[in-house]
Amino acid sequence: MAKMAASVVETGEDAFKKIFKFYKRRYPPPDFSDVIDFSKCVTTDKIVPVKLNPAAVSDDDAANVGLHPVKGWRAFNLQGYPGFIFITNPFLRGSQPFWIRQCLKSYPQKPNVCNLDMHMSPADTQDIWAKSVTNLSCASVGKREPRTLLERLRWVTLGYHYNWDSKTYSANHYTPFPPELHLLSSQIATACGFADFTAEAGILNYYRSDSSLGIHVDESELDHSRPLLSFSFGQSAIFLLGGTHRRDAPTAMYMHSGDVMVMSGPSRLLYHAVPRVVPARQEVALVESERGGAQGGAILEQVSAEDWAVCCRYIRSSRINVTVRQVLGQGRSFPPAEDETKRKRRRSSDSPKTEET
Ligand code: SIN
């Protein structure tokens, strides 16, 4: 084992990059002992349990989107990161399969936009799921080139579609945001004190075992007083949360299937990244066993055995992350065109795509 992350850098010039490379490195493998695991529920000086308002969301409303009652959530703040909230898997047993199926079967469908649209015709990306299910076989697990469209999926955008080149959203590239994901996001945001949050844009990132996501700040949204929500499914990952400068050394934490993160207040505009996907055999095995378990509420339709078999094959080697954002301030619209040029002059650090080693 190589030495610990803390001793790799002194806080200084691009400390974030050094720690990112430390955790991304394959040989020798890094020492993970500095990585915070909120699921272990250990309270330290740095990890502060937080009580969310149990009355903010009724138990029925929570169950309707597949969440435990708020009073049962285990939520934490992180010392030095005001506005950052980590909720360890608040999903009811039996509800993750629905959300995973949505991420793989429903959200990549038109009119949503995905990476494959950049170099394939609409007809070819019309039904990624149907075109992939037969060939997404057990043999696909491993490090060969992805063959199916589902395995080649890297990102999907929802609602106001993020433009990766101009790093902006615009009024004229919008399709309806999925109502059930809107509802889920509202319940999470409300429990965290943001009752008026409106889910307007979503970015789904699909990670293979060797994928990473570069260092960036999510600042393209026009109202930074609104939180950014993040949902993780499938394999685990190491998430790095830094400061407002690249010289600030980041804190490393695991994100497991079902975990939810809220970046708000002073933590809304912090540098962050995902240097590594880490195997989560036990956690994923648990999720795999969930189909047909106690289901949550009305909007969560039962996932068929055939669909779930495909989802399980996928999450055995991959991770899905969904970030949900409010783009516009309450009651606001997009600024006039001349201001758009200014908005396009974004820092190069804004929302990168996942990349493979
Ligand atoms: C993640 O995959 O956990 C982070 C996604 C993002 O920062 O956009």
CSV table of C-alpha atoms and ligand atoms in Angstrom, one decimal, residues 205 207 213 216 218 230 232 239 255 261 272 274 319 321 323 325 351, ligand 1:
chain,number,residue,atom,x,y,z
A,205,ASN,CA,-23.3,10.3,-15.4
A,207,TYR,CA,-19.4,5.3,-14.8
A,213,LEU,CA,-14.9,12.6,-13.4
A,216,HIS,CA,-14.9,21.0,-11.5
A,218,ASP,CA,-21.1,23.4,-11.0
A,230,SER,CA,-26.8,14.2,-6.1
A,232,SER,CA,-25.8,7.5,-6.6
A,239,PHE,CA,-16.0,11.6,-4.0
A,255,MET,CA,-20.6,7.3,-2.1
A,261,MET,CA,-25.7,14.4,-1.2
A,272,HIS,CA,-15.4,18.5,-6.5
A,274,VAL,CA,-14.8,11.6,-8.7
A,319,ARG,CA,-22.1,3.3,-11.3
A,321,ASN,CA,-25.0,9.3,-10.6
A,323,THR,CA,-27.4,15.4,-10.2
A,325,ARG,CA,-30.3,21.4,-10.4
A,351,SER,CA,-19.0,20.3,-15.3
B,1,SIN,C1,-20.8,12.1,-8.9
B,1,SIN,O1,-20.7,11.3,-9.9
B,1,SIN,O2,-20.9,11.7,-7.7
B,1,SIN,C2,-20.6,13.6,-9.1
B,1,SIN,C3,-21.2,14.1,-10.3
B,1,SIN,C4,-21.0,15.6,-10.5
B,1,SIN,O3,-20.2,16.2,-9.8
B,1,SIN,O4,-21.5,16.2,-11.5
